[in-house]
Amino acid sequence: MVVMTLPAEISSLTQCLKLVVECARAEGFAPQRVTEIELAVEEAMANICLYAYPESRGEVEVRCGLDEAKHFYIELVDMGIPFDILAMSLPDLTVEPAQRPIGGLGILLILAFMDYVTYHREGAHNVLRLTARRPQLG
Amino acid sequence: MELQTQEVANVLVMHVTGRVDHTTAKQCESLLLPHLEGCTGEVKKALIDLSGVDYMSSAGVRVLMLALRQCQKQQGELVLAELSPMLQEVFKIMRLNSVFRVVATVRDGLAQLSPAAAAMYGRA
């Protein structure tokens, strides 16, 4: 497992995504799949940077590794306010185009591009795990 | 990311290049939106060429939505052209093809917006 601790700020995104892309490439994902994973992680990481610590500064730990089934995961761990991204209501895409929400669309990319997404609270930590099945494992 | 603009008859063509993510979206917004102020009715129409965008997250999509809302408020027209396959996938997931006018090429976009611009582009 590779671990990187970063300030929970948007300026940390570049470093976070560089790590994720390097790890995903090393696991043999095709370029397009790497970009999909990158997009999903960006959305999750941005959410933490923008909302996890509303009144203070904090950190986020980025962990990349293989789970028991040898699938590739990215875990984002923060000590911010409890927040389960999976419990968010999804934007309503059926309304008239003019009424469509401008924000809140990132969650759709996380759900579309990752094979599994799990969240749990571990003591004072939010643990969000995004998993992508590795190509050779199917 | 970078933005270059080009006037083709009564169409303002905006070429966006690079990466539009949560770190660059604000810059994209502040570069792009002021150009749209004059895009009203038949006077000036807008086309955003995304052929140079190699990566766009929801933060970039938000900027495109803001651009569209601004044009709509002014009775202006906006067309998006040359989305990469990855961006097309993002649009599909977010069901944005019913929100934006999306065309394959800049030439197609100009043809939809203005015969004069399409003719001028052909001569260029």
PDB file of C-alpha atoms in Angstrom:
ATOM      1  CA  MET A   1       0.000   0.000   0.000  1.00  0.00           C
ATOM      2  CA  VAL A   2       1.170   3.514  -0.857  1.00  0.00           C
ATOM      3  CA  VAL A   3       0.152   6.277   1.550  1.00  0.00           C
ATOM      4  CA  MET A   4       0.340  10.051   1.191  1.00  0.00           C
ATOM      5  CA  THR A   5      -0.920  12.623   3.691  1.00  0.00           C
ATOM      6  CA  LEU A   6      -1.926  15.986   2.270  1.00  0.00           C
ATOM      7  CA  PRO A   7      -3.592  19.178   3.480  1.00  0.00           C
ATOM      8  CA  ALA A   8      -7.312  18.947   2.715  1.00  0.00           C
ATOM      9  CA  GLU A   9      -7.116  21.767   0.189  1.00  0.00           C
ATOM     10  CA  ILE A  10      -7.887  21.986  -3.504  1.00  0.00           C
ATOM     11  CA  SER A  11      -4.216  22.767  -4.128  1.00  0.00           C
ATOM     12  CA  SER A  12      -3.436  19.201  -2.976  1.00  0.00           C
ATOM     13  CA  LEU A  13      -5.441  17.685  -5.821  1.00  0.00           C
ATOM     14  CA  THR A  14      -2.573  17.640  -8.296  1.00  0.00           C
ATOM     15  CA  GLN A  15      -0.325  15.642  -5.962  1.00  0.00           C
ATOM     16  CA  CYS A  16      -3.136  13.290  -5.000  1.00  0.00           C
ATOM     17  CA  LEU A  17      -4.091  12.577  -8.599  1.00  0.00           C
ATOM     18  CA  LYS A  18      -0.477  12.134  -9.662  1.00  0.00           C
ATOM     19  CA  LEU A  19      -0.123   9.400  -7.062  1.00  0.00           C
ATOM     20  CA  VAL A  20      -3.382   7.716  -8.062  1.00  0.00           C
ATOM     21  CA  VAL A  21      -2.510   7.810 -11.763  1.00  0.00           C
ATOM     22  CA  GLU A  22       0.951   6.364 -11.144  1.00  0.00           C
ATOM     23  CA  CYS A  23      -0.481   3.543  -9.022  1.00  0.00           C
ATOM     24  CA  ALA A  24      -3.279   2.783 -11.500  1.00  0.00           C
ATOM     25  CA  ARG A  25      -0.815   2.644 -14.405  1.00  0.00           C
ATOM     26  CA  ALA A  26       1.448   0.354 -12.404  1.00  0.00           C
ATOM     27  CA  GLU A  27      -1.498  -2.014 -11.933  1.00  0.00           C
ATOM     28  CA  GLY A  28      -1.932  -2.309 -15.688  1.00  0.00           C
ATOM     29  CA  PHE A  29      -5.035  -0.218 -16.313  1.00  0.00           C
ATOM     30  CA  ALA A  30      -5.460   1.098 -19.877  1.00  0.00           C
ATOM     31  CA  PRO A  31      -5.093   4.879 -20.356  1.00  0.00           C
ATOM     32  CA  GLN A  32      -8.838   5.506 -20.655  1.00  0.00           C
ATOM     33  CA  ARG A  33      -9.550   3.509 -17.505  1.00  0.00           C
ATOM     34  CA  VAL A  34      -6.819   5.421 -15.679  1.00  0.00           C
ATOM     35  CA  THR A  35      -8.553   8.695 -16.605  1.00  0.00           C
ATOM     36  CA  GLU A  36     -11.900   7.360 -15.380  1.00  0.00           C
ATOM     37  CA  ILE A  37     -10.330   6.436 -12.051  1.00  0.00           C
ATOM     38  CA  GLU A  38      -8.619   9.828 -11.915  1.00  0.00           C
ATOM     39  CA  LEU A  39     -11.931  11.624 -12.504  1.00  0.00           C
ATOM     40  CA  ALA A  40     -13.686   9.631  -9.776  1.00  0.00           C
ATOM     41  CA  VAL A  41     -10.911  10.288  -7.269  1.00  0.00           C
ATOM     42  CA  GLU A  42     -10.830  13.988  -8.148  1.00  0.00           C
ATOM     43  CA  GLU A  43     -14.533  14.291  -7.391  1.00  0.00           C
ATOM     44  CA  ALA A  44     -14.215  12.482  -4.061  1.00  0.00           C
ATOM     45  CA  MET A  45     -11.064  14.349  -3.033  1.00  0.00           C
ATOM     46  CA  ALA A  46     -12.517  17.748  -4.018  1.00  0.00           C
ATOM     47  CA  ASN A  47     -15.551  17.006  -1.911  1.00  0.00           C
ATOM     48  CA  ILE A  48     -13.367  16.386   1.135  1.00  0.00           C
ATOM     49  CA  CYS A  49     -11.240  19.477   0.480  1.00  0.00           C
ATOM     50  CA  LEU A  50     -14.298  21.700   0.121  1.00  0.00           C
ATOM     51  CA  TYR A  51     -16.553  20.363   2.844  1.00  0.00           C
ATOM     52  CA  ALA A  52     -14.845  18.076   5.395  1.00  0.00           C
ATOM     53  CA  TYR A  53     -13.380  20.845   7.537  1.00  0.00           C
ATOM     54  CA  PRO A  54     -15.796  23.793   7.453  1.00  0.00           C
ATOM     55  CA  GLU A  55     -14.232  25.647  10.362  1.00  0.00           C
ATOM     56  CA  SER A  56     -10.637  24.527  10.492  1.00  0.00           C
ATOM     57  CA  ARG A  57      -7.817  23.149   8.438  1.00  0.00           C
ATOM     58  CA  GLY A  58      -7.315  19.449   8.227  1.00  0.00           C
ATOM     59  CA  GLU A  59      -5.625  16.653   6.383  1.00  0.00           C
ATOM     60  CA  VAL A  60      -6.592  13.830   4.116  1.00  0.00           C
ATOM     61  CA  GLU A  61      -4.727  10.574   3.803  1.00  0.00           C
ATOM     62  CA  VAL A  62      -4.640   8.956   0.371  1.00  0.00           C
ATOM     63  CA  ARG A  63      -4.011   5.230   0.312  1.00  0.00           C
ATOM     64  CA  CYS A  64      -3.615   3.172  -2.843  1.00  0.00           C
ATOM     65  CA  GLY A  65      -3.327  -0.591  -2.802  1.00  0.00           C
ATOM     66  CA  LEU A  66      -4.772  -3.970  -3.637  1.00  0.00           C
ATOM     67  CA  ASP A  67      -7.530  -5.506  -1.546  1.00  0.00           C
ATOM     68  CA  GLU A  68      -7.926  -9.154  -0.525  1.00  0.00           C
ATOM     69  CA  ALA A  69      -9.383  -9.947  -3.961  1.00  0.00           C
ATOM     70  CA  LYS A  70      -6.405  -8.167  -5.592  1.00  0.00           C
ATOM     71  CA  HIS A  71      -8.577  -5.344  -6.865  1.00  0.00           C
ATOM     72  CA  PHE A  72      -7.184  -1.824  -6.931  1.00  0.00           C
ATOM     73  CA  TYR A  73      -8.503   0.569  -4.328  1.00  0.00           C
ATOM     74  CA  ILE A  74      -8.022   4.191  -3.389  1.00  0.00           C
ATOM     75  CA  GLU A  75      -8.935   5.093   0.150  1.00  0.00           C
ATOM     76  CA  LEU A  76      -9.464   8.688   1.238  1.00  0.00           C
ATOM     77  CA  VAL A  77      -9.387   9.150   5.003  1.00  0.00           C
ATOM     78  CA  ASP A  78     -10.152  12.409   6.783  1.00  0.00           C
ATOM     79  CA  MET A  79     -11.003  13.547  10.298  1.00  0.00           C
ATOM     80  CA  GLY A  80     -13.628  16.034   9.197  1.00  0.00           C
ATOM     81  CA  ILE A  81     -17.309  16.126   9.958  1.00  0.00           C
ATOM     82  CA  PRO A  82     -19.040  12.770   9.450  1.00  0.00           C
ATOM     83  CA  PHE A  83     -20.046  12.645   5.820  1.00  0.00           C
ATOM     84  CA  ASP A  84     -21.275   9.698   3.802  1.00  0.00           C
ATOM     85  CA  ILE A  85     -21.100  10.715   0.167  1.00  0.00           C
ATOM     86  CA  LEU A  86     -23.177   7.653  -0.718  1.00  0.00           C
ATOM     87  CA  ALA A  87     -26.077   8.959   1.375  1.00  0.00           C
ATOM     88  CA  MET A  88     -26.243  12.172  -0.679  1.00  0.00           C
ATOM     89  CA  SER A  89     -29.326  12.543  -2.804  1.00  0.00           C
ATOM     90  CA  LEU A  90     -28.412  12.338  -6.460  1.00  0.00           C
ATOM     91  CA  PRO A  91     -29.084  15.356  -8.682  1.00  0.00           C
ATOM     92  CA  ASP A  92     -32.372  15.115 -10.513  1.00  0.00           C
ATOM     93  CA  LEU A  93     -31.468  14.743 -14.188  1.00  0.00           C
ATOM     94  CA  THR A  94     -35.053  14.397 -15.332  1.00  0.00           C
ATOM     95  CA  VAL A  95     -36.051  18.034 -14.808  1.00  0.00           C
ATOM     96  CA  GLU A  96     -36.203  20.578 -17.635  1.00  0.00           C
ATOM     97  CA  PRO A  97     -32.734  21.470 -18.965  1.00  0.00           C
ATOM     98  CA  ALA A  98     -33.129  25.071 -17.760  1.00  0.00           C
ATOM     99  CA  GLN A  99     -33.796  23.850 -14.218  1.00  0.00           C
ATOM    100  CA  ARG A 100     -30.950  21.374 -14.107  1.00  0.00           C
ATOM    101  CA  PRO A 101     -28.645  21.686 -11.088  1.00  0.00           C
ATOM    102  CA  ILE A 102     -25.274  23.252 -11.835  1.00  0.00           C
ATOM    103  CA  GLY A 103     -23.456  21.544  -8.979  1.00  0.00           C
ATOM    104  CA  GLY A 104     -23.524  18.147  -7.329  1.00  0.00           C
ATOM    105  CA  LEU A 105     -22.789  16.251 -10.524  1.00  0.00           C
ATOM    106  CA  GLY A 106     -19.440  14.830  -9.379  1.00  0.00           C
ATOM    107  CA  ILE A 107     -21.022  11.984  -7.437  1.00  0.00           C
ATOM    108  CA  LEU A 108     -22.359  10.641 -10.742  1.00  0.00           C
ATOM    109  CA  LEU A 109     -18.814  10.191 -12.048  1.00  0.00           C
ATOM    110  CA  ILE A 110     -17.727   8.398  -8.870  1.00  0.00           C
ATOM    111  CA  LEU A 111     -20.602   5.941  -9.131  1.00  0.00           C
ATOM    112  CA  ALA A 112     -20.257   5.462 -12.889  1.00  0.00           C
ATOM    113  CA  PHE A 113     -16.513   4.952 -13.047  1.00  0.00           C
ATOM    114  CA  MET A 114     -15.776   2.906  -9.936  1.00  0.00           C
ATOM    115  CA  ASP A 115     -16.766  -0.730  -9.550  1.00  0.00           C
ATOM    116  CA  TYR A 116     -17.371  -0.458  -5.809  1.00  0.00           C
ATOM    117  CA  VAL A 117     -17.677   2.507  -3.486  1.00  0.00           C
ATOM    118  CA  THR A 118     -17.888   2.069   0.277  1.00  0.00           C
ATOM    119  CA  TYR A 119     -17.957   4.471   3.184  1.00  0.00           C
ATOM    120  CA  HIS A 120     -17.609   3.892   6.878  1.00  0.00           C
ATOM    121  CA  ARG A 121     -16.900   5.918   9.964  1.00  0.00           C
ATOM    122  CA  GLU A 122     -13.924   4.619  11.936  1.00  0.00           C
ATOM    123  CA  GLY A 123     -13.674   6.452  15.250  1.00  0.00           C
ATOM    124  CA  ALA A 124     -13.167  10.089  14.270  1.00  0.00           C
ATOM    125  CA  HIS A 125     -12.345   9.211  10.658  1.00  0.00           C
ATOM    126  CA  ASN A 126     -14.343   9.170   7.446  1.00  0.00           C
ATOM    127  CA  VAL A 127     -13.089   6.311   5.309  1.00  0.00           C
ATOM    128  CA  LEU A 128     -14.150   6.364   1.675  1.00  0.00           C
ATOM    129  CA  ARG A 129     -12.921   3.507  -0.475  1.00  0.00           C
ATOM    130  CA  LEU A 130     -13.140   3.517  -4.272  1.00  0.00           C
ATOM    131  CA  THR A 131     -12.372   0.205  -5.935  1.00  0.00           C
ATOM    132  CA  ALA A 132     -11.651  -0.669  -9.568  1.00  0.00           C
ATOM    133  CA  ARG A 133     -11.409  -4.271 -10.700  1.00  0.00           C
ATOM    134  CA  ARG A 134      -8.054  -4.915 -12.280  1.00  0.00           C
ATOM    135  CA  PRO A 135      -8.152  -5.716 -16.016  1.00  0.00           C
ATOM    136  CA  GLN A 136      -6.466  -9.086 -15.831  1.00  0.00           C
ATOM    137  CA  LEU A 137      -8.785 -10.208 -13.017  1.00  0.00           C
ATOM    138  CA  GLY A 138     -12.033  -9.231 -14.765  1.00  0.00           C
TER     139      GLY A 138
ATOM    140  CA  MET B   1      -5.694  25.619 -19.134  1.00  0.00           C
ATOM    141  CA  GLU B   2      -5.737  28.303 -21.802  1.00  0.00           C
ATOM    142  CA  LEU B   3      -8.332  30.159 -23.806  1.00  0.00           C
ATOM    143  CA  GLN B   4      -8.000  31.660 -27.260  1.00  0.00           C
ATOM    144  CA  THR B   5     -10.794  33.474 -28.998  1.00  0.00           C
ATOM    145  CA  GLN B   6     -11.528  34.023 -32.652  1.00  0.00           C
ATOM    146  CA  GLU B   7     -14.316  35.971 -34.312  1.00  0.00           C
ATOM    147  CA  VAL B   8     -15.814  34.316 -37.366  1.00  0.00           C
ATOM    148  CA  ALA B   9     -18.466  36.668 -38.788  1.00  0.00           C
ATOM    149  CA  ASN B  10     -21.044  36.967 -35.991  1.00  0.00           C
ATOM    150  CA  VAL B  11     -19.784  33.945 -34.056  1.00  0.00           C
ATOM    151  CA  LEU B  12     -17.275  34.118 -31.237  1.00  0.00           C
ATOM    152  CA  VAL B  13     -15.276  30.891 -31.263  1.00  0.00           C
ATOM    153  CA  MET B  14     -13.560  30.099 -27.970  1.00  0.00           C
ATOM    154  CA  HIS B  15     -10.843  27.460 -28.084  1.00  0.00           C
ATOM    155  CA  VAL B  16     -10.286  25.955 -24.646  1.00  0.00           C
ATOM    156  CA  THR B  17      -7.147  23.885 -24.202  1.00  0.00           C
ATOM    157  CA  GLY B  18      -5.613  21.860 -21.396  1.00  0.00           C
ATOM    158  CA  ARG B  19      -7.076  20.486 -18.241  1.00  0.00           C
ATOM    159  CA  VAL B  20     -10.201  21.842 -16.610  1.00  0.00           C
ATOM    160  CA  ASP B  21     -10.432  20.391 -13.117  1.00  0.00           C
ATOM    161  CA  HIS B  22     -11.090  21.721  -9.618  1.00  0.00           C
ATOM    162  CA  THR B  23      -7.711  23.495  -9.620  1.00  0.00           C
ATOM    163  CA  THR B  24      -8.205  25.333 -12.941  1.00  0.00           C
ATOM    164  CA  ALA B  25     -11.989  25.775 -13.168  1.00  0.00           C
ATOM    165  CA  LYS B  26     -11.992  29.199 -11.490  1.00  0.00           C
ATOM    166  CA  GLN B  27      -9.410  30.406 -13.995  1.00  0.00           C
ATOM    167  CA  CYS B  28     -11.488  28.970 -16.828  1.00  0.00           C
ATOM    168  CA  GLU B  29     -14.597  30.673 -15.499  1.00  0.00           C
ATOM    169  CA  SER B  30     -12.918  34.075 -15.200  1.00  0.00           C
ATOM    170  CA  LEU B  31     -11.415  33.787 -18.693  1.00  0.00           C
ATOM    171  CA  LEU B  32     -14.507  32.474 -20.425  1.00  0.00           C
ATOM    172  CA  LEU B  33     -17.536  34.231 -18.958  1.00  0.00           C
ATOM    173  CA  PRO B  34     -16.566  37.862 -19.706  1.00  0.00           C
ATOM    174  CA  HIS B  35     -16.336  36.986 -23.408  1.00  0.00           C
ATOM    175  CA  LEU B  36     -19.963  35.925 -23.365  1.00  0.00           C
ATOM    176  CA  GLU B  37     -21.273  39.287 -22.213  1.00  0.00           C
ATOM    177  CA  GLY B  38     -21.784  40.472 -25.787  1.00  0.00           C
ATOM    178  CA  CYS B  39     -23.336  37.244 -26.986  1.00  0.00           C
ATOM    179  CA  THR B  40     -26.946  38.254 -27.388  1.00  0.00           C
ATOM    180  CA  GLY B  41     -29.463  37.202 -30.004  1.00  0.00           C
ATOM    181  CA  GLU B  42     -28.275  37.513 -33.584  1.00  0.00           C
ATOM    182  CA  VAL B  43     -25.627  40.125 -32.767  1.00  0.00           C
ATOM    183  CA  LYS B  44     -23.107  37.577 -31.600  1.00  0.00           C
ATOM    184  CA  LYS B  45     -23.345  33.843 -31.022  1.00  0.00           C
ATOM    185  CA  ALA B  46     -20.935  31.649 -29.101  1.00  0.00           C
ATOM    186  CA  LEU B  47     -19.166  28.402 -29.881  1.00  0.00           C
ATOM    187  CA  ILE B  48     -16.829  26.658 -27.467  1.00  0.00           C
ATOM    188  CA  ASP B  49     -14.284  24.392 -29.151  1.00  0.00           C
ATOM    189  CA  LEU B  50     -13.282  21.687 -26.673  1.00  0.00           C
ATOM    190  CA  SER B  51     -10.963  19.757 -28.993  1.00  0.00           C
ATOM    191  CA  GLY B  52      -7.953  20.812 -26.923  1.00  0.00           C
ATOM    192  CA  VAL B  53      -9.424  19.747 -23.592  1.00  0.00           C
ATOM    193  CA  ASP B  54      -7.757  16.532 -22.515  1.00  0.00           C
ATOM    194  CA  TYR B  55      -9.449  16.257 -19.121  1.00  0.00           C
ATOM    195  CA  MET B  56     -12.598  17.793 -17.669  1.00  0.00           C
ATOM    196  CA  SER B  57     -14.187  16.999 -14.318  1.00  0.00           C
ATOM    197  CA  SER B  58     -17.470  18.244 -12.863  1.00  0.00           C
ATOM    198  CA  ALA B  59     -15.737  21.530 -12.029  1.00  0.00           C
ATOM    199  CA  GLY B  60     -15.262  22.180 -15.751  1.00  0.00           C
ATOM    200  CA  VAL B  61     -18.789  21.063 -16.539  1.00  0.00           C
ATOM    201  CA  ARG B  62     -20.001  23.598 -13.979  1.00  0.00           C
ATOM    202  CA  VAL B  63     -18.226  26.363 -15.932  1.00  0.00           C
ATOM    203  CA  LEU B  64     -19.932  25.225 -19.147  1.00  0.00           C
ATOM    204  CA  MET B  65     -23.288  25.264 -17.333  1.00  0.00           C
ATOM    205  CA  LEU B  66     -22.610  28.807 -16.099  1.00  0.00           C
ATOM    206  CA  ALA B  67     -21.707  29.846 -19.657  1.00  0.00           C
ATOM    207  CA  LEU B  68     -24.955  28.358 -20.939  1.00  0.00           C
ATOM    208  CA  ARG B  69     -27.044  30.040 -18.247  1.00  0.00           C
ATOM    209  CA  GLN B  70     -25.417  33.376 -19.040  1.00  0.00           C
ATOM    210  CA  CYS B  71     -26.168  33.009 -22.763  1.00  0.00           C
ATOM    211  CA  GLN B  72     -29.747  31.942 -22.083  1.00  0.00           C
ATOM    212  CA  LYS B  73     -30.277  34.953 -19.819  1.00  0.00           C
ATOM    213  CA  GLN B  74     -29.223  37.190 -22.712  1.00  0.00           C
ATOM    214  CA  GLN B  75     -31.195  35.281 -25.358  1.00  0.00           C
ATOM    215  CA  GLY B  76     -27.831  34.258 -26.773  1.00  0.00           C
ATOM    216  CA  GLU B  77     -26.917  30.987 -28.454  1.00  0.00           C
ATOM    217  CA  LEU B  78     -24.151  28.643 -27.368  1.00  0.00           C
ATOM    218  CA  VAL B  79     -22.861  25.520 -29.070  1.00  0.00           C
ATOM    219  CA  LEU B  80     -20.194  23.089 -27.835  1.00  0.00           C
ATOM    220  CA  ALA B  81     -17.973  21.370 -30.400  1.00  0.00           C
ATOM    221  CA  GLU B  82     -15.378  18.607 -30.626  1.00  0.00           C
ATOM    222  CA  LEU B  83     -15.757  16.847 -27.294  1.00  0.00           C
ATOM    223  CA  SER B  84     -13.178  14.116 -26.720  1.00  0.00           C
ATOM    224  CA  PRO B  85     -14.522  10.559 -26.308  1.00  0.00           C
ATOM    225  CA  MET B  86     -13.872  10.852 -22.562  1.00  0.00           C
ATOM    226  CA  LEU B  87     -15.803  14.105 -22.322  1.00  0.00           C
ATOM    227  CA  GLN B  88     -18.622  12.597 -24.362  1.00  0.00           C
ATOM    228  CA  GLU B  89     -18.767   9.834 -21.763  1.00  0.00           C
ATOM    229  CA  VAL B  90     -18.936  12.417 -18.953  1.00  0.00           C
ATOM    230  CA  PHE B  91     -21.770  14.185 -20.800  1.00  0.00           C
ATOM    231  CA  LYS B  92     -23.610  10.890 -21.211  1.00  0.00           C
ATOM    232  CA  ILE B  93     -23.330  10.084 -17.498  1.00  0.00           C
ATOM    233  CA  MET B  94     -24.555  13.563 -16.552  1.00  0.00           C
ATOM    234  CA  ARG B  95     -27.192  13.516 -19.314  1.00  0.00           C
ATOM    235  CA  LEU B  96     -25.955  16.827 -20.639  1.00  0.00           C
ATOM    236  CA  ASN B  97     -26.751  16.205 -24.280  1.00  0.00           C
ATOM    237  CA  SER B  98     -30.291  17.374 -23.579  1.00  0.00           C
ATOM    238  CA  VAL B  99     -28.972  20.508 -21.888  1.00  0.00           C
ATOM    239  CA  PHE B 100     -26.331  21.672 -24.387  1.00  0.00           C
ATOM    240  CA  ARG B 101     -26.252  21.864 -28.151  1.00  0.00           C
ATOM    241  CA  VAL B 102     -23.342  19.561 -28.908  1.00  0.00           C
ATOM    242  CA  VAL B 103     -21.868  19.145 -32.388  1.00  0.00           C
ATOM    243  CA  ALA B 104     -19.047  17.042 -33.787  1.00  0.00           C
ATOM    244  CA  THR B 105     -16.916  19.761 -35.331  1.00  0.00           C
ATOM    245  CA  VAL B 106     -16.382  23.514 -35.217  1.00  0.00           C
ATOM    246  CA  ARG B 107     -17.521  23.620 -38.831  1.00  0.00           C
ATOM    247  CA  ASP B 108     -20.816  21.889 -37.919  1.00  0.00           C
ATOM    248  CA  GLY B 109     -21.323  24.340 -35.084  1.00  0.00           C
ATOM    249  CA  LEU B 110     -20.770  27.352 -37.304  1.00  0.00           C
ATOM    250  CA  ALA B 111     -23.169  25.926 -39.884  1.00  0.00           C
ATOM    251  CA  GLN B 112     -25.847  25.644 -37.190  1.00  0.00           C
ATOM    252  CA  LEU B 113     -25.266  29.097 -35.786  1.00  0.00           C
ATOM    253  CA  SER B 114     -24.639  31.265 -38.820  1.00  0.00           C
ATOM    254  CA  PRO B 115     -24.431  30.661 -42.583  1.00  0.00           C
ATOM    255  CA  ALA B 116     -22.179  33.708 -42.883  1.00  0.00           C
ATOM    256  CA  ALA B 117     -19.735  32.333 -40.332  1.00  0.00           C
ATOM    257  CA  ALA B 118     -19.763  28.891 -41.935  1.00  0.00           C
ATOM    258  CA  ALA B 119     -18.981  30.426 -45.334  1.00  0.00           C
ATOM    259  CA  MET B 120     -16.189  32.541 -43.921  1.00  0.00           C
ATOM    260  CA  TYR B 121     -14.693  29.569 -42.034  1.00  0.00           C
ATOM    261  CA  GLY B 122     -14.696  27.570 -45.253  1.00  0.00           C
ATOM    262  CA  ARG B 123     -12.589  30.205 -46.959  1.00  0.00           C
ATOM    263  CA  ALA B 124     -10.105  30.444 -44.079  1.00  0.00           C
TER     264      ALA B 124
END
